[in-house]
């Protein structure tokens, strides 16, 4: 079984839920050591009654026992004891140092249809405990489906640093205002819009700081705008690696009502768009336009005027060969508000991921970006006298189809046949491939190695300065 098979199997087994544990429930913990104490400390954040079965207790459990929140059954966890204590339990943790005892507790619990976790042993378990970040009523649970608990804890540490301390105040404010909002806006869609605008504006900051009066005033003002104005967001998604998305791009991707996207976006990026947003493919490929540009402009305007927050998601940066300029001109003419969020361009991202500097003090003091769409006969019509120059780097977008003509023209207009050049396929993505060669051999090598779009061509002496980072 491959690693991918194991991951797929894990995804099919485990399902995340949030379980109510109140003062009417009993939770059974089998074991009295530090591992058991860790689970008891998690349970004590709820109102559940915790029963611990163990001949002895570690110091932490002894202190918990004195608090009156824990009941101790001071005996070995035999079959008879377990069968007497399991009925009525909402959850069971098998947390002893004896694997056989843990398996016995797990088997008996499962026969009674009680969820059970044998700690650090997923096979006999019917549930596993995620790594948890808790801020009052706000909880973030991280799970690797039992595959890598240390990784889950490391992710938890990272999330801990991102959540503001006042987020519990924000959550309670929103909880207290839910009833009023439901009366003002019975439509769930409209309520969601108001809450998202509240979170994106100063209302969230006021609630985080404990200024409930100010937060209430802000919420009332937002709630009075029943429909809410539509808007278009032109967002650069970067060159393909989802980790290169900006924080602002991610936030807007999660708030959009609909998204118009092109063919350069990998599934990993589209997966970060809000799940229930309507998705419209408008990609442009050579001789295959899913939607002509004027129709895209019209669709953006139509949806925004209907009150939608429309995400126009583009690979790279929307203002570098992304036709973002044309789209905002149409939006301005129609009176539709918009925002532009820059993204890491394909040139920057692909060059960096392949170790090629776009400028270098010794050989390239300027960098020129070009689009390399070829004519039907494969030729290119470009200002060669400004391109075929030493001392600069030339980056060609969408030029793979005309690469033979490109290299030939660069040589014809003054660059030597041995001038360095490179092609980067699927830059920044897991399947990235790079060819470094010269103008004479590059077209042949791209054919021999079956390079395909999306690909970026870099021409210039900076290619000789490529550095391939060692894998650590």
mmCIF file with all atom_site columns, C-alpha atoms in Angstrom, residues 112-248:
data_model
loop_
_atom_site.group_PDB
_atom_site.id
_atom_site.type_symbol
_atom_site.label_atom_id
_atom_site.label_alt_id
_atom_site.label_comp_id
_atom_site.label_asym_id
_atom_site.label_entity_id
_atom_site.label_seq_id
_atom_site.pdbx_PDB_ins_code
_atom_site.Cartn_x
_atom_site.Cartn_y
_atom_site.Cartn_z
_atom_site.occupancy
_atom_site.B_iso_or_equiv
_atom_site.pdbx_formal_charge
_atom_site.auth_seq_id
_atom_site.auth_comp_id
_atom_site.auth_asym_id
_atom_site.auth_atom_id
_atom_site.pdbx_PDB_model_num
ATOM 1   C CA . UNK A 1 112 ? -21.934 -1.515 23.855 1.00 0.00 ? 112 UNK A CA 1
ATOM 2   C CA . UNK A 1 113 ? -21.747 1.075  21.046 1.00 0.00 ? 113 UNK A CA 1
ATOM 3   C CA . UNK A 1 114 ? -19.828 3.501  23.263 1.00 0.00 ? 114 UNK A CA 1
ATOM 4   C CA . UNK A 1 115 ? -17.190 5.627  21.473 1.00 0.00 ? 115 UNK A CA 1
ATOM 5   C CA . UNK A 1 116 ? -13.736 4.597  22.700 1.00 0.00 ? 116 UNK A CA 1
ATOM 6   C CA . UNK A 1 117 ? -10.209 5.861  22.214 1.00 0.00 ? 117 UNK A CA 1
ATOM 7   C CA . UNK A 1 118 ? -7.248  3.636  22.987 1.00 0.00 ? 118 UNK A CA 1
ATOM 8   C CA . UNK A 1 119 ? -4.643  6.352  23.357 1.00 0.00 ? 119 UNK A CA 1
ATOM 9   C CA . UNK A 1 120 ? -1.882  6.297  20.701 1.00 0.00 ? 120 UNK A CA 1
ATOM 10  C CA . UNK A 1 121 ? -3.427  3.141  19.214 1.00 0.00 ? 121 UNK A CA 1
ATOM 11  C CA . UNK A 1 122 ? -5.899  3.950  16.419 1.00 0.00 ? 122 UNK A CA 1
ATOM 12  C CA . UNK A 1 123 ? -6.645  0.351  15.389 1.00 0.00 ? 123 UNK A CA 1
ATOM 13  C CA . UNK A 1 124 ? -8.945  -0.613 18.305 1.00 0.00 ? 124 UNK A CA 1
ATOM 14  C CA . UNK A 1 125 ? -10.308 2.935  18.623 1.00 0.00 ? 125 UNK A CA 1
ATOM 15  C CA . UNK A 1 126 ? -13.647 4.155  17.316 1.00 0.00 ? 126 UNK A CA 1
ATOM 16  C CA . UNK A 1 127 ? -12.603 7.792  17.779 1.00 0.00 ? 127 UNK A CA 1
ATOM 17  C CA . UNK A 1 128 ? -9.369  9.706  18.186 1.00 0.00 ? 128 UNK A CA 1
ATOM 18  C CA . UNK A 1 129 ? -8.803  12.976 20.010 1.00 0.00 ? 129 UNK A CA 1
ATOM 19  C CA . UNK A 1 130 ? -7.626  15.884 17.888 1.00 0.00 ? 130 UNK A CA 1
ATOM 20  C CA . UNK A 1 131 ? -5.116  18.478 18.979 1.00 0.00 ? 131 UNK A CA 1
ATOM 21  C CA . UNK A 1 132 ? -7.279  21.297 20.344 1.00 0.00 ? 132 UNK A CA 1
ATOM 22  C CA . UNK A 1 133 ? -6.886  25.068 20.439 1.00 0.00 ? 133 UNK A CA 1
ATOM 23  C CA . UNK A 1 134 ? -9.436  26.528 22.862 1.00 0.00 ? 134 UNK A CA 1
ATOM 24  C CA . UNK A 1 135 ? -10.457 30.139 23.365 1.00 0.00 ? 135 UNK A CA 1
ATOM 25  C CA . UNK A 1 136 ? -13.606 29.977 25.467 1.00 0.00 ? 136 UNK A CA 1
ATOM 26  C CA . UNK A 1 137 ? -16.427 28.784 23.186 1.00 0.00 ? 137 UNK A CA 1
ATOM 27  C CA . UNK A 1 138 ? -14.109 28.885 20.179 1.00 0.00 ? 138 UNK A CA 1
ATOM 28  C CA . UNK A 1 139 ? -12.341 25.610 19.536 1.00 0.00 ? 139 UNK A CA 1
ATOM 29  C CA . UNK A 1 140 ? -10.110 24.526 16.690 1.00 0.00 ? 140 UNK A CA 1
ATOM 30  C CA . UNK A 1 141 ? -9.498  20.807 16.361 1.00 0.00 ? 141 UNK A CA 1
ATOM 31  C CA . UNK A 1 142 ? -6.604  19.456 14.289 1.00 0.00 ? 142 UNK A CA 1
ATOM 32  C CA . UNK A 1 143 ? -6.365  15.818 13.306 1.00 0.00 ? 143 UNK A CA 1
ATOM 33  C CA . UNK A 1 144 ? -4.081  13.784 11.057 1.00 0.00 ? 144 UNK A CA 1
ATOM 34  C CA . UNK A 1 145 ? -6.431  10.782 11.327 1.00 0.00 ? 145 UNK A CA 1
ATOM 35  C CA . UNK A 1 146 ? -4.018  9.208  13.753 1.00 0.00 ? 146 UNK A CA 1
ATOM 36  C CA . UNK A 1 147 ? -1.188  9.203  11.221 1.00 0.00 ? 147 UNK A CA 1
ATOM 37  C CA . UNK A 1 148 ? 1.049   11.892 12.748 1.00 0.00 ? 148 UNK A CA 1
ATOM 38  C CA . UNK A 1 149 ? 0.060   13.198 16.200 1.00 0.00 ? 149 UNK A CA 1
ATOM 39  C CA . UNK A 1 150 ? 3.278   15.221 16.496 1.00 0.00 ? 150 UNK A CA 1
ATOM 40  C CA . UNK A 1 151 ? 2.393   17.038 13.277 1.00 0.00 ? 151 UNK A CA 1
ATOM 41  C CA . UNK A 1 152 ? -1.078  17.799 14.657 1.00 0.00 ? 152 UNK A CA 1
ATOM 42  C CA . UNK A 1 153 ? 0.488   19.291 17.778 1.00 0.00 ? 153 UNK A CA 1
ATOM 43  C CA . UNK A 1 154 ? 2.857   21.391 15.692 1.00 0.00 ? 154 UNK A CA 1
ATOM 44  C CA . UNK A 1 155 ? -0.051  22.745 13.655 1.00 0.00 ? 155 UNK A CA 1
ATOM 45  C CA . UNK A 1 156 ? -1.856  23.498 16.909 1.00 0.00 ? 156 UNK A CA 1
ATOM 46  C CA . UNK A 1 157 ? 1.132   25.558 18.058 1.00 0.00 ? 157 UNK A CA 1
ATOM 47  C CA . UNK A 1 158 ? 0.988   27.579 14.854 1.00 0.00 ? 158 UNK A CA 1
ATOM 48  C CA . UNK A 1 159 ? -2.740  28.211 15.178 1.00 0.00 ? 159 UNK A CA 1
ATOM 49  C CA . UNK A 1 160 ? -2.297  29.229 18.806 1.00 0.00 ? 160 UNK A CA 1
ATOM 50  C CA . UNK A 1 161 ? -0.214  32.176 17.622 1.00 0.00 ? 161 UNK A CA 1
ATOM 51  C CA . UNK A 1 162 ? -2.848  33.260 15.069 1.00 0.00 ? 162 UNK A CA 1
ATOM 52  C CA . UNK A 1 163 ? -5.955  33.414 17.254 1.00 0.00 ? 163 UNK A CA 1
ATOM 53  C CA . UNK A 1 164 ? -6.288  36.662 19.203 1.00 0.00 ? 164 UNK A CA 1
ATOM 54  C CA . UNK A 1 165 ? -6.858  36.333 22.940 1.00 0.00 ? 165 UNK A CA 1
ATOM 55  C CA . UNK A 1 166 ? -10.122 38.253 22.672 1.00 0.00 ? 166 UNK A CA 1
ATOM 56  C CA . UNK A 1 167 ? -11.718 35.893 20.193 1.00 0.00 ? 167 UNK A CA 1
ATOM 57  C CA . UNK A 1 168 ? -13.813 34.369 22.971 1.00 0.00 ? 168 UNK A CA 1
ATOM 58  C CA . UNK A 1 169 ? -15.356 37.835 23.573 1.00 0.00 ? 169 UNK A CA 1
ATOM 59  C CA . UNK A 1 170 ? -16.088 38.142 19.860 1.00 0.00 ? 170 UNK A CA 1
ATOM 60  C CA . UNK A 1 171 ? -17.730 34.717 19.814 1.00 0.00 ? 171 UNK A CA 1
ATOM 61  C CA . UNK A 1 172 ? -19.921 35.461 22.829 1.00 0.00 ? 172 UNK A CA 1
ATOM 62  C CA . UNK A 1 173 ? -20.955 38.823 21.378 1.00 0.00 ? 173 UNK A CA 1
ATOM 63  C CA . UNK A 1 174 ? -22.059 37.136 18.150 1.00 0.00 ? 174 UNK A CA 1
ATOM 64  C CA . UNK A 1 175 ? -23.874 34.432 20.105 1.00 0.00 ? 175 UNK A CA 1
ATOM 65  C CA . UNK A 1 176 ? -25.786 37.007 22.135 1.00 0.00 ? 176 UNK A CA 1
ATOM 66  C CA . UNK A 1 177 ? -26.760 38.936 18.999 1.00 0.00 ? 177 UNK A CA 1
ATOM 67  C CA . UNK A 1 178 ? -27.996 35.937 17.020 1.00 0.00 ? 178 UNK A CA 1
ATOM 68  C CA . UNK A 1 179 ? -31.597 36.199 18.192 1.00 0.00 ? 179 UNK A CA 1
ATOM 69  C CA . UNK A 1 180 ? -31.875 39.885 17.291 1.00 0.00 ? 180 UNK A CA 1
ATOM 70  C CA . UNK A 1 181 ? -30.286 39.265 13.897 1.00 0.00 ? 181 UNK A CA 1
ATOM 71  C CA . UNK A 1 182 ? -32.699 36.416 13.161 1.00 0.00 ? 182 UNK A CA 1
ATOM 72  C CA . UNK A 1 183 ? -35.622 38.778 13.780 1.00 0.00 ? 183 UNK A CA 1
ATOM 73  C CA . UNK A 1 184 ? -34.197 41.542 11.594 1.00 0.00 ? 184 UNK A CA 1
ATOM 74  C CA . UNK A 1 185 ? -33.137 39.225 8.774  1.00 0.00 ? 185 UNK A CA 1
ATOM 75  C CA . UNK A 1 186 ? -35.032 35.918 8.603  1.00 0.00 ? 186 UNK A CA 1
ATOM 76  C CA . UNK A 1 187 ? -33.053 34.983 5.486  1.00 0.00 ? 187 UNK A CA 1
ATOM 77  C CA . UNK A 1 188 ? -29.935 32.960 6.415  1.00 0.00 ? 188 UNK A CA 1
ATOM 78  C CA . UNK A 1 189 ? -28.158 34.261 3.327  1.00 0.00 ? 189 UNK A CA 1
ATOM 79  C CA . UNK A 1 190 ? -28.712 37.890 4.312  1.00 0.00 ? 190 UNK A CA 1
ATOM 80  C CA . UNK A 1 191 ? -27.673 37.227 7.912  1.00 0.00 ? 191 UNK A CA 1
ATOM 81  C CA . UNK A 1 192 ? -24.492 35.576 6.747  1.00 0.00 ? 192 UNK A CA 1
ATOM 82  C CA . UNK A 1 193 ? -23.702 38.625 4.609  1.00 0.00 ? 193 UNK A CA 1
ATOM 83  C CA . UNK A 1 194 ? -24.172 40.994 7.557  1.00 0.00 ? 194 UNK A CA 1
ATOM 84  C CA . UNK A 1 195 ? -22.020 38.861 9.858  1.00 0.00 ? 195 UNK A CA 1
ATOM 85  C CA . UNK A 1 196 ? -19.238 38.599 7.300  1.00 0.00 ? 196 UNK A CA 1
ATOM 86  C CA . UNK A 1 197 ? -19.229 42.366 6.815  1.00 0.00 ? 197 UNK A CA 1
ATOM 87  C CA . UNK A 1 198 ? -19.143 42.722 10.604 1.00 0.00 ? 198 UNK A CA 1
ATOM 88  C CA . UNK A 1 199 ? -16.144 40.398 10.880 1.00 0.00 ? 199 UNK A CA 1
ATOM 89  C CA . UNK A 1 200 ? -14.338 42.128 8.019  1.00 0.00 ? 200 UNK A CA 1
ATOM 90  C CA . UNK A 1 201 ? -14.785 45.594 9.479  1.00 0.00 ? 201 UNK A CA 1
ATOM 91  C CA . UNK A 1 202 ? -14.287 47.454 12.723 1.00 0.00 ? 202 UNK A CA 1
ATOM 92  C CA . UNK A 1 203 ? -17.117 45.619 14.483 1.00 0.00 ? 203 UNK A CA 1
ATOM 93  C CA . UNK A 1 204 ? -14.944 42.572 15.057 1.00 0.00 ? 204 UNK A CA 1
ATOM 94  C CA . UNK A 1 205 ? -12.138 44.719 16.425 1.00 0.00 ? 205 UNK A CA 1
ATOM 95  C CA . UNK A 1 206 ? -14.548 46.406 18.818 1.00 0.00 ? 206 UNK A CA 1
ATOM 96  C CA . UNK A 1 207 ? -15.869 43.087 20.106 1.00 0.00 ? 207 UNK A CA 1
ATOM 97  C CA . UNK A 1 208 ? -12.363 41.661 20.428 1.00 0.00 ? 208 UNK A CA 1
ATOM 98  C CA . UNK A 1 209 ? -11.426 44.633 22.591 1.00 0.00 ? 209 UNK A CA 1
ATOM 99  C CA . UNK A 1 210 ? -14.506 44.214 24.775 1.00 0.00 ? 210 UNK A CA 1
ATOM 100 C CA . UNK A 1 211 ? -16.286 47.310 23.424 1.00 0.00 ? 211 UNK A CA 1
ATOM 101 C CA . UNK A 1 212 ? -19.752 45.761 23.223 1.00 0.00 ? 212 UNK A CA 1
ATOM 102 C CA . UNK A 1 213 ? -21.492 49.140 22.883 1.00 0.00 ? 213 UNK A CA 1
ATOM 103 C CA . UNK A 1 214 ? -19.435 50.073 19.845 1.00 0.00 ? 214 UNK A CA 1
ATOM 104 C CA . UNK A 1 215 ? -19.749 46.587 18.350 1.00 0.00 ? 215 UNK A CA 1
ATOM 105 C CA . UNK A 1 216 ? -23.544 46.689 18.774 1.00 0.00 ? 216 UNK A CA 1
ATOM 106 C CA . UNK A 1 217 ? -23.756 50.051 17.031 1.00 0.00 ? 217 UNK A CA 1
ATOM 107 C CA . UNK A 1 218 ? -21.662 48.785 14.142 1.00 0.00 ? 218 UNK A CA 1
ATOM 108 C CA . UNK A 1 219 ? -23.777 45.645 13.808 1.00 0.00 ? 219 UNK A CA 1
ATOM 109 C CA . UNK A 1 220 ? -27.018 47.661 13.859 1.00 0.00 ? 220 UNK A CA 1
ATOM 110 C CA . UNK A 1 221 ? -25.719 49.899 11.098 1.00 0.00 ? 221 UNK A CA 1
ATOM 111 C CA . UNK A 1 222 ? -24.757 46.907 8.934  1.00 0.00 ? 222 UNK A CA 1
ATOM 112 C CA . UNK A 1 223 ? -28.052 45.142 9.627  1.00 0.00 ? 223 UNK A CA 1
ATOM 113 C CA . UNK A 1 224 ? -30.039 48.176 8.450  1.00 0.00 ? 224 UNK A CA 1
ATOM 114 C CA . UNK A 1 225 ? -28.699 47.684 4.899  1.00 0.00 ? 225 UNK A CA 1
ATOM 115 C CA . UNK A 1 226 ? -31.033 44.805 4.064  1.00 0.00 ? 226 UNK A CA 1
ATOM 116 C CA . UNK A 1 227 ? -29.628 43.745 0.722  1.00 0.00 ? 227 UNK A CA 1
ATOM 117 C CA . UNK A 1 228 ? -26.061 44.919 0.907  1.00 0.00 ? 228 UNK A CA 1
ATOM 118 C CA . UNK A 1 229 ? -24.107 46.214 -2.008 1.00 0.00 ? 229 UNK A CA 1
ATOM 119 C CA . UNK A 1 230 ? -22.517 43.896 -4.497 1.00 0.00 ? 230 UNK A CA 1
ATOM 120 C CA . UNK A 1 231 ? -18.828 44.123 -5.203 1.00 0.00 ? 231 UNK A CA 1
ATOM 121 C CA . UNK A 1 232 ? -16.180 42.528 -7.419 1.00 0.00 ? 232 UNK A CA 1
ATOM 122 C CA . UNK A 1 233 ? -12.852 41.327 -6.063 1.00 0.00 ? 233 UNK A CA 1
ATOM 123 C CA . UNK A 1 234 ? -10.032 40.837 -8.571 1.00 0.00 ? 234 UNK A CA 1
ATOM 124 C CA . UNK A 1 235 ? -7.700  38.513 -6.719 1.00 0.00 ? 235 UNK A CA 1
ATOM 125 C CA . UNK A 1 236 ? -4.327  37.165 -7.770 1.00 0.00 ? 236 UNK A CA 1
ATOM 126 C CA . UNK A 1 237 ? -3.966  33.520 -6.749 1.00 0.00 ? 237 UNK A CA 1
ATOM 127 C CA . UNK A 1 238 ? -0.235  33.323 -7.386 1.00 0.00 ? 238 UNK A CA 1
ATOM 128 C CA . UNK A 1 239 ? 1.664   30.892 -9.599 1.00 0.00 ? 239 UNK A CA 1
ATOM 129 C CA . UNK A 1 240 ? 0.075   27.669 -8.326 1.00 0.00 ? 240 UNK A CA 1
ATOM 130 C CA . UNK A 1 241 ? 1.358   26.835 -4.853 1.00 0.00 ? 241 UNK A CA 1
ATOM 131 C CA . UNK A 1 242 ? -1.557  27.412 -2.469 1.00 0.00 ? 242 UNK A CA 1
ATOM 132 C CA . UNK A 1 243 ? 0.889   28.372 0.297  1.00 0.00 ? 243 UNK A CA 1
ATOM 133 C CA . UNK A 1 244 ? 1.769   31.472 -1.741 1.00 0.00 ? 244 UNK A CA 1
ATOM 134 C CA . UNK A 1 245 ? -1.746  32.922 -1.496 1.00 0.00 ? 245 UNK A CA 1
ATOM 135 C CA . UNK A 1 246 ? -1.852  36.180 0.443  1.00 0.00 ? 246 UNK A CA 1
ATOM 136 C CA . UNK A 1 247 ? -3.827  36.355 3.680  1.00 0.00 ? 247 UNK A CA 1
ATOM 137 C CA . UNK A 1 248 ? -6.145  38.925 2.105  1.00 0.00 ? 248 UNK A CA 1
#
